[in-house]
Coordinates of C-alpha atoms and ligand atoms in Angstrom, one line a residue:
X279 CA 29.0 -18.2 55.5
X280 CA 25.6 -18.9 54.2
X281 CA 24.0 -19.6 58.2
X282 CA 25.7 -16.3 58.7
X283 CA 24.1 -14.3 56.2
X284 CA 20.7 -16.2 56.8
X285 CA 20.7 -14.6 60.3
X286 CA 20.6 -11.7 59.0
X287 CA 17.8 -9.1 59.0
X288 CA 17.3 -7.0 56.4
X289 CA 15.0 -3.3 57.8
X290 CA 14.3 -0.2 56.3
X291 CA 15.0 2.4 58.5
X292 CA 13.1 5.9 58.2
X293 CA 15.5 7.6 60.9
X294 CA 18.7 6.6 61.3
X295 CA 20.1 9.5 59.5
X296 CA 18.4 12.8 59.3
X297 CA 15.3 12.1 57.6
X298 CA 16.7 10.6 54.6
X299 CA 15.9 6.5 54.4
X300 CA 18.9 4.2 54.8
X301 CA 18.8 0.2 54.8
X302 CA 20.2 -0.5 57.9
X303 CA 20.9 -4.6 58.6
X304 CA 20.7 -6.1 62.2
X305 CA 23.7 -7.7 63.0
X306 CA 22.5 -9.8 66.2
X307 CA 22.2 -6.7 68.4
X308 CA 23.7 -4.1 66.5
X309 CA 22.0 -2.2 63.6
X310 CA 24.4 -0.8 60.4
X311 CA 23.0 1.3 58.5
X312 CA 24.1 3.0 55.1
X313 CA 22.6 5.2 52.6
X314 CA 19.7 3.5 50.1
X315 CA 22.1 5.0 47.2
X316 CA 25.0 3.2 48.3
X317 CA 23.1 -0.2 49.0
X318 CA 23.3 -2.8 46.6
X319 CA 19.7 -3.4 45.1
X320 CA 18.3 -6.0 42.6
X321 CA 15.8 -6.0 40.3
X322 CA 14.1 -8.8 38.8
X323 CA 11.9 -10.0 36.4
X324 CA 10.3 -13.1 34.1
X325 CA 8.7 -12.8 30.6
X326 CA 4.8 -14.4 29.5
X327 CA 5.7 -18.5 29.7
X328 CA 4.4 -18.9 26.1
X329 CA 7.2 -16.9 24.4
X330 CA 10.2 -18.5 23.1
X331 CA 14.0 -18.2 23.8
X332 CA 14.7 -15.4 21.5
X333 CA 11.6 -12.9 22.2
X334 CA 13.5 -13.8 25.7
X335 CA 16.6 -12.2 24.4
X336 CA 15.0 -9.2 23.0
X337 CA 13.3 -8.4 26.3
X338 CA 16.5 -8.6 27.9
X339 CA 18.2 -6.2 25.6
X340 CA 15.7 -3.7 27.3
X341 CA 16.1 -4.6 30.9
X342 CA 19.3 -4.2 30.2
X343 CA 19.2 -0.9 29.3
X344 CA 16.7 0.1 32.2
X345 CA 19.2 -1.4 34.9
X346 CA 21.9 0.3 33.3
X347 CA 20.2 3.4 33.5
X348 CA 19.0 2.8 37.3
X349 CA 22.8 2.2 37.7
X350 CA 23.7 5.4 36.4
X351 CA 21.1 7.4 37.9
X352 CA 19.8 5.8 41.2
X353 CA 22.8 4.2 43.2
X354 CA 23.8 0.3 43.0
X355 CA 21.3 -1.3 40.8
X356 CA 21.7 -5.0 39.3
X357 CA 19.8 -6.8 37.2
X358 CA 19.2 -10.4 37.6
X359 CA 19.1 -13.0 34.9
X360 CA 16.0 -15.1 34.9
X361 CA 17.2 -18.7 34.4
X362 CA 15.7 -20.0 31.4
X363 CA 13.6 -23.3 31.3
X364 CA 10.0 -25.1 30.3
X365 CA 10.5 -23.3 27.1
X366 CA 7.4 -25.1 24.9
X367 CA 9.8 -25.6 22.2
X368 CA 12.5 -27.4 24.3
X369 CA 10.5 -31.2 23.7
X370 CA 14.0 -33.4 23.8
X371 CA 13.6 -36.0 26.9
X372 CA 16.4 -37.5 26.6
X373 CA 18.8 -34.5 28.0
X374 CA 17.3 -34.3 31.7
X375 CA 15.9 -31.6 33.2
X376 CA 15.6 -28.3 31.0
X377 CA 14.9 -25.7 33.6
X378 CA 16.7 -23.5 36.6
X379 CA 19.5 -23.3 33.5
X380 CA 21.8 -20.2 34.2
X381 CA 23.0 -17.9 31.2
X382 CA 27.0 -19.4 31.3
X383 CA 25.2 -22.3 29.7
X384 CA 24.6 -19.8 26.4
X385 CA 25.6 -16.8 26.8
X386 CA 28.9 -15.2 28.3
X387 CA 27.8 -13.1 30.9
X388 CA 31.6 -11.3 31.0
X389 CA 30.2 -9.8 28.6
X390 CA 27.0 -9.3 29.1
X391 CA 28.3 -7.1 32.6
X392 CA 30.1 -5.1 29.8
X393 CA 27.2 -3.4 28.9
X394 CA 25.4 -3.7 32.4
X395 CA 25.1 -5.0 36.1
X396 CA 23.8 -8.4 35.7
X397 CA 24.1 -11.0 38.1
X398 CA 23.1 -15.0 38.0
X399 CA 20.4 -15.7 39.9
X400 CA 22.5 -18.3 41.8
X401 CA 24.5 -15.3 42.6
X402 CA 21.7 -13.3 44.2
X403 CA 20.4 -15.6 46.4
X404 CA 23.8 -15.6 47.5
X405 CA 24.2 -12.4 48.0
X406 CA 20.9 -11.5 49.9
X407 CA 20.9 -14.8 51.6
X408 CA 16.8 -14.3 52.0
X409 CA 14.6 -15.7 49.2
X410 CA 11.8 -13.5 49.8
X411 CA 11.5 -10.4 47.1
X412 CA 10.2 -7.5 48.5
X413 CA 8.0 -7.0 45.9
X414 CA 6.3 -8.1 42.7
X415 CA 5.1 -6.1 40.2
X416 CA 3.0 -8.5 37.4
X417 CA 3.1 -5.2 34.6
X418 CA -0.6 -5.3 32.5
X419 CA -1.6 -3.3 29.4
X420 CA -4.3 -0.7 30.5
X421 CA -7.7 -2.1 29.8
X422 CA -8.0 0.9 26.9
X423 CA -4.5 0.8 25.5
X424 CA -5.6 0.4 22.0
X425 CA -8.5 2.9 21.9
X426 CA -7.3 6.3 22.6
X427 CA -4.8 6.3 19.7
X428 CA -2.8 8.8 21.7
X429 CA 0.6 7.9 22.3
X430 CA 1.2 8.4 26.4
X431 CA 3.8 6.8 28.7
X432 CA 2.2 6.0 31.7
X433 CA 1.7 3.4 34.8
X434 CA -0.6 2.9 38.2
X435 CA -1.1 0.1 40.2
X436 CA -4.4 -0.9 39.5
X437 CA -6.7 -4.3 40.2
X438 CA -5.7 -7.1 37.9
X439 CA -6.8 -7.4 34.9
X440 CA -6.8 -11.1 34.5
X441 CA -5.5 -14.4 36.6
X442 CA -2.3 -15.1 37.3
X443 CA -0.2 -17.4 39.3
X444 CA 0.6 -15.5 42.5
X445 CA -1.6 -16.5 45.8
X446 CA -1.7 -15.5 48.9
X447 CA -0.5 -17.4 51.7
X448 CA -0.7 -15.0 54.2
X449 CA 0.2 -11.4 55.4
X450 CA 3.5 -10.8 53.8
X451 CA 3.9 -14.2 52.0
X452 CA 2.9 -14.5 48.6
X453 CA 3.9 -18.0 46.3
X454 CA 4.2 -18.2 42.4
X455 CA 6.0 -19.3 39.4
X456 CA 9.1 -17.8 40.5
X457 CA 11.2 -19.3 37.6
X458 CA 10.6 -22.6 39.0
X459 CA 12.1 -21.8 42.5
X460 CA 10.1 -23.5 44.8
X461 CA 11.9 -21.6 48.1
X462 CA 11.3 -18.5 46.2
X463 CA 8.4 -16.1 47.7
X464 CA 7.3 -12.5 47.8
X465 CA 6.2 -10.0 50.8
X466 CA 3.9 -7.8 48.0
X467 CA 2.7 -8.6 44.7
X468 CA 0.7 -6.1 42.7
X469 CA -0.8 -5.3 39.1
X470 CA 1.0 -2.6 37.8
X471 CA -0.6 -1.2 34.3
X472 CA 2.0 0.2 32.5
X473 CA 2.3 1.7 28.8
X474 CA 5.4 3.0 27.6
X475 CA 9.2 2.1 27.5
X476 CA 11.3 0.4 29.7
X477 CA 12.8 3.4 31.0
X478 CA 9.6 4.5 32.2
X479 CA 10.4 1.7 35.2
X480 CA 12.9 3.4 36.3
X481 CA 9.8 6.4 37.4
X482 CA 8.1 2.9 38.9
X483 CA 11.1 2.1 41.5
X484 CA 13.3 4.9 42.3
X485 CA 11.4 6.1 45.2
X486 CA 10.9 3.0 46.7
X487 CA 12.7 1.7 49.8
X488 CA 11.9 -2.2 48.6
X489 CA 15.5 -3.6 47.6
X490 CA 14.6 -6.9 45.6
X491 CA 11.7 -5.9 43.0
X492 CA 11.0 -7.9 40.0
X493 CA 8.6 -7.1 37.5
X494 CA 7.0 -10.2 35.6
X495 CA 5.4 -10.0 32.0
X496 CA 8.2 -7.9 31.2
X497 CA 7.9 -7.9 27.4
X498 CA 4.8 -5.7 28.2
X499 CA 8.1 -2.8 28.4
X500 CA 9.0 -1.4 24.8
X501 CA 12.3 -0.7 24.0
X502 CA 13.5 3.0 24.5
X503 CA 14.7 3.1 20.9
X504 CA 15.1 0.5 18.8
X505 CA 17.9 0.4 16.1
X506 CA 20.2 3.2 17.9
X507 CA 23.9 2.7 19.0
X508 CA 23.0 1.8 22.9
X509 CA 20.2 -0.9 21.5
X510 CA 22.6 -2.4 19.4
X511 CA 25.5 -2.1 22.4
X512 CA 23.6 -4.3 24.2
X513 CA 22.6 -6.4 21.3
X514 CA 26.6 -6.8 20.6
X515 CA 27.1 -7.5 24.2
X516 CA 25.2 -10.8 24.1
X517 CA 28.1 -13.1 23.0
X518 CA 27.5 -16.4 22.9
X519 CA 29.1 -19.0 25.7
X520 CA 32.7 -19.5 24.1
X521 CA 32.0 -23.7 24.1
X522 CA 28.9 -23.0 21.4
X523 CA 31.3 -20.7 19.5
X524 CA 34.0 -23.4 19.8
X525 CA 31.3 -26.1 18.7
X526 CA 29.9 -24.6 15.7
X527 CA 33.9 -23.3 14.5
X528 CA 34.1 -27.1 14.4
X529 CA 31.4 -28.1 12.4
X530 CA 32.2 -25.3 10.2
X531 CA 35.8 -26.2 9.7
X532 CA 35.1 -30.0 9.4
X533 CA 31.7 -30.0 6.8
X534 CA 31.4 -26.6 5.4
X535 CA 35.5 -25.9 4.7
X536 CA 34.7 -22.4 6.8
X537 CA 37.2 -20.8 9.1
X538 CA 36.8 -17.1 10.4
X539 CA 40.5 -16.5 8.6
X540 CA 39.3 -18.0 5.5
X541 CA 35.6 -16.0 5.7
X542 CA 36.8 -12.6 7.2
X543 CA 34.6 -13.4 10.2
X544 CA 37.6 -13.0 12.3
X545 CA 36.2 -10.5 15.6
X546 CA 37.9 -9.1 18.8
X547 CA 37.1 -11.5 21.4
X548 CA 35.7 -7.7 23.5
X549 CA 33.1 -6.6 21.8
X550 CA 33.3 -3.2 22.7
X551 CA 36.6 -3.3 20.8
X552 CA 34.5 -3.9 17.7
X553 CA 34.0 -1.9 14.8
X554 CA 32.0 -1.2 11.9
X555 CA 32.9 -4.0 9.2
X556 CA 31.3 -4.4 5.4
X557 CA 31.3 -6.8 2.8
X558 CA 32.5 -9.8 5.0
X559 CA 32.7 -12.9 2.9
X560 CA 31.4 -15.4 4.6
X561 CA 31.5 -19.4 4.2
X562 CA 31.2 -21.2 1.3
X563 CA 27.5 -22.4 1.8
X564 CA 24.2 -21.2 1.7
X565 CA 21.8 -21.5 5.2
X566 CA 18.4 -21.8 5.5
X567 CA 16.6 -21.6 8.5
X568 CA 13.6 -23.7 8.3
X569 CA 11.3 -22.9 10.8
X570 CA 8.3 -25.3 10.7
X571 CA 6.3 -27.2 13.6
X572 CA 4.0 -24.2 14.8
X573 CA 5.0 -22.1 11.6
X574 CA 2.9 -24.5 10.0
X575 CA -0.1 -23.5 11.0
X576 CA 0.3 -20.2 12.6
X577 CA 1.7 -18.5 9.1
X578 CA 0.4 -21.0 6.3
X579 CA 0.5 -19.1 3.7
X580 CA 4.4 -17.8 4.6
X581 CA 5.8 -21.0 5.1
X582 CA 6.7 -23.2 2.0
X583 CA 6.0 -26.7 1.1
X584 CA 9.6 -28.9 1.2
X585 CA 9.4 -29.1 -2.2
X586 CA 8.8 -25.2 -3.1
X587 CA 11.8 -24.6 -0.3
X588 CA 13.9 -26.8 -2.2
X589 CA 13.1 -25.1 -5.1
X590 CA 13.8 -21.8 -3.7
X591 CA 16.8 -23.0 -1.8
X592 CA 18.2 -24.3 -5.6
X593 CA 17.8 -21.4 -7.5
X594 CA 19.6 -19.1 -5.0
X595 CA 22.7 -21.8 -4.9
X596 CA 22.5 -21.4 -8.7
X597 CA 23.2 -17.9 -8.6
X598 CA 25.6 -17.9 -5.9
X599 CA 27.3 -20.6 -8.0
X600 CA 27.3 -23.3 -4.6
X601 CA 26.5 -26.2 -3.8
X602 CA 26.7 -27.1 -0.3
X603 CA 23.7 -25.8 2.3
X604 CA 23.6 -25.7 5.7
X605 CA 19.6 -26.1 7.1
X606 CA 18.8 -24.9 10.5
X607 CA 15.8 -26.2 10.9
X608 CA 12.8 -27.3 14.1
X609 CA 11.6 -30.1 11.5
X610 CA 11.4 -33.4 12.4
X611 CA 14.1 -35.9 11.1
X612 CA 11.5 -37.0 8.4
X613 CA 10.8 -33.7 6.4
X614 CA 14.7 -33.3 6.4
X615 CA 15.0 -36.6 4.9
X616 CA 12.1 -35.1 2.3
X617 CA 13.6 -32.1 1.9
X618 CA 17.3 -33.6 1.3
X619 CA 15.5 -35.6 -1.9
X620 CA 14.5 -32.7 -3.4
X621 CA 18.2 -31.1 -3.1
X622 CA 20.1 -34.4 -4.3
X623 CA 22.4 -33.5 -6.3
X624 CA 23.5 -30.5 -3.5
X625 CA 25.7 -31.4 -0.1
X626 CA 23.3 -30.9 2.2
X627 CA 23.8 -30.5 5.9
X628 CA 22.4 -30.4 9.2
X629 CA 23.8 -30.2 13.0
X630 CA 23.8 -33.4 14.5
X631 CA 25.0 -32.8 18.2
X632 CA 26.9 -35.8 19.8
X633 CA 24.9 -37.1 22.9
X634 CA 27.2 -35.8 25.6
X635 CA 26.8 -32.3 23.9
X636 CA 22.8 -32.5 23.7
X637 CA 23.0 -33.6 27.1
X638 CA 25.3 -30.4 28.5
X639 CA 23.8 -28.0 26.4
X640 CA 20.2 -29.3 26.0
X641 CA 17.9 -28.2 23.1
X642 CA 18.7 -24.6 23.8
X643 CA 22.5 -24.8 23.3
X644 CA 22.1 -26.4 19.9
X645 CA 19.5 -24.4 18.6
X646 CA 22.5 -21.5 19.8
X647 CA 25.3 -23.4 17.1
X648 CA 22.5 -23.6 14.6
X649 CA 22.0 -20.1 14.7
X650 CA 26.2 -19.5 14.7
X651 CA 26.7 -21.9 11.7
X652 CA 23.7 -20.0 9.8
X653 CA 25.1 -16.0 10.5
X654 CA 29.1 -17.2 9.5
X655 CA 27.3 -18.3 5.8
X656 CA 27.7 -16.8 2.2
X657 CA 23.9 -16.5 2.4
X658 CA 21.2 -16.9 4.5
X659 CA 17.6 -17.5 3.8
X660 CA 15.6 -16.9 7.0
X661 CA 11.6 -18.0 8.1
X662 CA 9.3 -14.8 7.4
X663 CA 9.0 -13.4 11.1
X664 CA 10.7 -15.7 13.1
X665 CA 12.9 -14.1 15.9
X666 CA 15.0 -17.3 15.2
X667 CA 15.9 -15.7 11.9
X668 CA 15.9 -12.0 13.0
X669 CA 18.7 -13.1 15.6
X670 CA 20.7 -14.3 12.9
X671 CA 20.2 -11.7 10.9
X672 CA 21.8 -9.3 13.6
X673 CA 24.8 -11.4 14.3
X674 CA 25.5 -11.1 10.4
X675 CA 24.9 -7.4 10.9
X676 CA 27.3 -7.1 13.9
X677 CA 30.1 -9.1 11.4
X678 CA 29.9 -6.9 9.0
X679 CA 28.2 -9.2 6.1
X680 CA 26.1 -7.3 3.1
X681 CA 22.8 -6.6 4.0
X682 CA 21.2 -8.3 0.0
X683 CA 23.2 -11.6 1.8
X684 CA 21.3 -11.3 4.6
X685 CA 17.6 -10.2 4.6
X686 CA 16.4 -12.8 3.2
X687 CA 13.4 -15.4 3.0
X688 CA 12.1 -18.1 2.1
X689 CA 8.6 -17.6 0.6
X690 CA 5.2 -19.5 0.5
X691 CA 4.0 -21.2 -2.3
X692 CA 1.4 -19.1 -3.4
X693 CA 2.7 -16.3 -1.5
X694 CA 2.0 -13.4 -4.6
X695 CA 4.0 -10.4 -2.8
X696 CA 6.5 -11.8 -1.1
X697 CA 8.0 -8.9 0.5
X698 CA 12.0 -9.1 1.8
X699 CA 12.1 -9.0 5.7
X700 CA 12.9 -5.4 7.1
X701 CA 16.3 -4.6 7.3
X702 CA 17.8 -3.3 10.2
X703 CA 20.6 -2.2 9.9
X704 CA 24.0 -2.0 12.4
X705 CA 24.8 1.3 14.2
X706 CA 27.6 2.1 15.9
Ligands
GTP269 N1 17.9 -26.4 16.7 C1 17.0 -25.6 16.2 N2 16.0 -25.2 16.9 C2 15.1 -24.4 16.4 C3 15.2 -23.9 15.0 N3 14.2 -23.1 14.7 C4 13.4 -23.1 15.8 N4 14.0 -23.8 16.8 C5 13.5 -24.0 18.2 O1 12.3 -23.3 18.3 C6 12.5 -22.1 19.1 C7 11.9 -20.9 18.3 O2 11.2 -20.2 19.1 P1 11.4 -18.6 19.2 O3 12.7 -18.4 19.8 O4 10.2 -18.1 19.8 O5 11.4 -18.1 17.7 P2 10.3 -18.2 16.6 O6 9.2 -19.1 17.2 O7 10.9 -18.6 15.4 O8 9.7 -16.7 16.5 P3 8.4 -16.1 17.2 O9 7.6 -17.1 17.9 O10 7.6 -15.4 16.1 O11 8.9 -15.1 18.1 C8 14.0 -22.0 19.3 O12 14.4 -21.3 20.4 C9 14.4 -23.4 19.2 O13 14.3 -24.0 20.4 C10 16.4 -24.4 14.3 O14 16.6 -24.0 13.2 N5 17.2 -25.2 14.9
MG270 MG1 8.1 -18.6 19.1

């Protein structure tokens, strides 16, 4: 099946039907060709390697919604997911390689095709049996973005700005990062400056006859809104794989005496059977999510000293009249340890995944049940801007939890205003 589909050619073709452009495909000697809107196209893209897995997720939530728009508006549009991997804060070696990971491995992509057309990328190369994109656009800010002060949606291919990874082979044949893909190449690759929302791509390619585009730097797109019923539609649609679910329901049930009966955290397994909920109970622990290594140094004056967290963590358990915590945490086994002394006379707990579950599910899927165990508590305490937290924060809005349980933080030590975190509140 897959030598037959390698033989075949893929041409645009400017007259096979009265002017208009069709895709026609060579089939040995003959030539089919059907109308561009009825032709199955894909669109692809990547995200700056720096950022971390849950920037990742929010720039999804707006391709999302761009290749659910192109779908509506512009024929057979899908959207394929980038697989994730080299993530800088993904350090275990000892759970093989953490790249070319598809989304099964953390999220359920039934339900993520809910909401809109999204394929694996194992899936793609399937499909279009060629591994060469038609086209790359890297997106750039415009060199003036930040002077004019007027707001303007707006793109052009222009020269680029600064390096990146893409070189030229030769005519037609470009190489680059390409997720890791080493088979992977491009016939075009271009700077495109672009300011404005993600919908605004949708000007970029429906005119276009290319049928694999993929735009890298992608977070460079803003969301169309943020905080309105479609952005939190696809926010809902991003379940979780059913395993992590399944793993953290464990750990809740065994150390934390929390069941989704017993917390009113019971959901519809379809999320677009779900409905508002309030004043969901939760489980009978506090969480903390303690985010430290690069925190450290790249918010000092946000991120407390173990001892003032422990302090912090006590008083709230006080008032909430508990005593067992949950800490999600990036520390090393040695501040927990530290942290944990300070808190002795509390139950304090942290995920410990067996070795056959670090090794399936690698650092990504466990810092996934962290995140589970954390939005299913009484109370959570998050880091002061970590995405880490926000996500958290949105799965307890999506249950239906009190917002004063939610937004939350832990504060420095001689932090003197320390403000809540936004809220952002659920729409439906
Ligand atoms: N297991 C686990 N991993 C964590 C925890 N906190 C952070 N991490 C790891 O560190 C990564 C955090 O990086 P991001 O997803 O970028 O979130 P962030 O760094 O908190 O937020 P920004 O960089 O400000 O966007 C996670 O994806 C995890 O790999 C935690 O509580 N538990
Ligand atoms: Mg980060």
């Amino acid at each position: 099946m897959l030598a037959f589909r390698e033989s075949i050619i893929f041409i645009i073709c400017i007259t096979c039907s009265l002017g208009s452009t069709d895709f026609c495909t060579k089939y040995g000697d003959k030539i089919e060709c059907q109308e561009k809107s009825k032709f199955t196209r894909y669109i692809l893209y990547d995200v700056n390697p720096p950022e971390g897995f849950n920037l990742r997720r929010d720039v999804y939530m707006r391709m999302s919604v761009f290749a659910r728009k192109m779908q509506q508006n512009f024929g057979d549009w899908h959207l394929v997911l980038p697989p994730w991997g080299q993530l800088y804060h993904w350090q275990s070696i000892d759970v093989g390689l953490q790249e070319l990971l598809p989304w099964s491995l953390f999220f359920n992509v039934s339900s993520l095709q809910q909401f809109a057309p999204v394929m694996e990328m194992h899936q793609f190369l399937q499909e279009i049996g060629t591994s060469s994109l038609d086209l790359v656009y890297i997106l750039q800010h415009y060199a003036d973005a930040f002077e004019s002060g007027k707001w303007e949606e707006k793109f052009e291919v222009e020269p680029c700005h600064e390096d990146n990874k893409y070189t030229h082979v030769n005519v037609g044949n470009y190489r680059g990062p390409f997720w890791g893909y080493t088979n992977i190449t491009a016939k075009q690759v271009e700077c495109l400056s672009f300011h404005g929302h993600a919908s605004q791509l949708q000007e970029v390619i429906k005119d276009l006859d290319a049928r694999t585009i993929m735009f890298d730097h992608a977070e460079i797109a803003l969301h169309d809104t943020f905080g309105d019923a479609l952005y939190w539609k696809a926010r809902r649609s991003m379940r979780f794989a059913s395993v992590l679910v399944k793993l953290a329901s464990n750990f809740r049930s065994e150390y934390l005496n929390s069941t989704d009966k017993a917390d009113g955290t019971v959901r519809p397994d379809d999320w677009t059977q779900e409905t508002p909920r309030e004043g969901v109970l939760g489980g009978p622990y506090l969480c903390a999510h303690m985010r430290r290594k690069d925190f450290l140094w790249g918010r000092p004056k946000q991120i407390p000293s173990l001892e003032s967290a422990a302090h912090q963590i006590k008083d709230h358990l006080e008032k909430l009249k508990l005593s067992t915590i949950f800490i999600a945490t990036d520390a090393p086994n040695s501040e927990f340890q530290e942290l944990e002394q300070h808190l002795s006379q509390y139950q304090v707990l942290r995920y410990k995944p067996s070795k056959i579950v670090k090794q399936t599910y690698k650092d990504g899927g466990v810092a996934i049940i962290d995140q589970i165990i954390c939005s299913h508590a009484r109370y959570f305490l998050g880091t002061y801007e970590s995405t880490f937290s926000f996500r958290i924060q949105e799965e307890r809005e999506i249950m239906g939890f009190d917002s004063e349980t939610t937004f939350n933080r832990l504060c420095g030590d001689k932090e003197k205003k320390c403000n809540k975190p936004s809220m952002w509140r659920i729409v439906f």
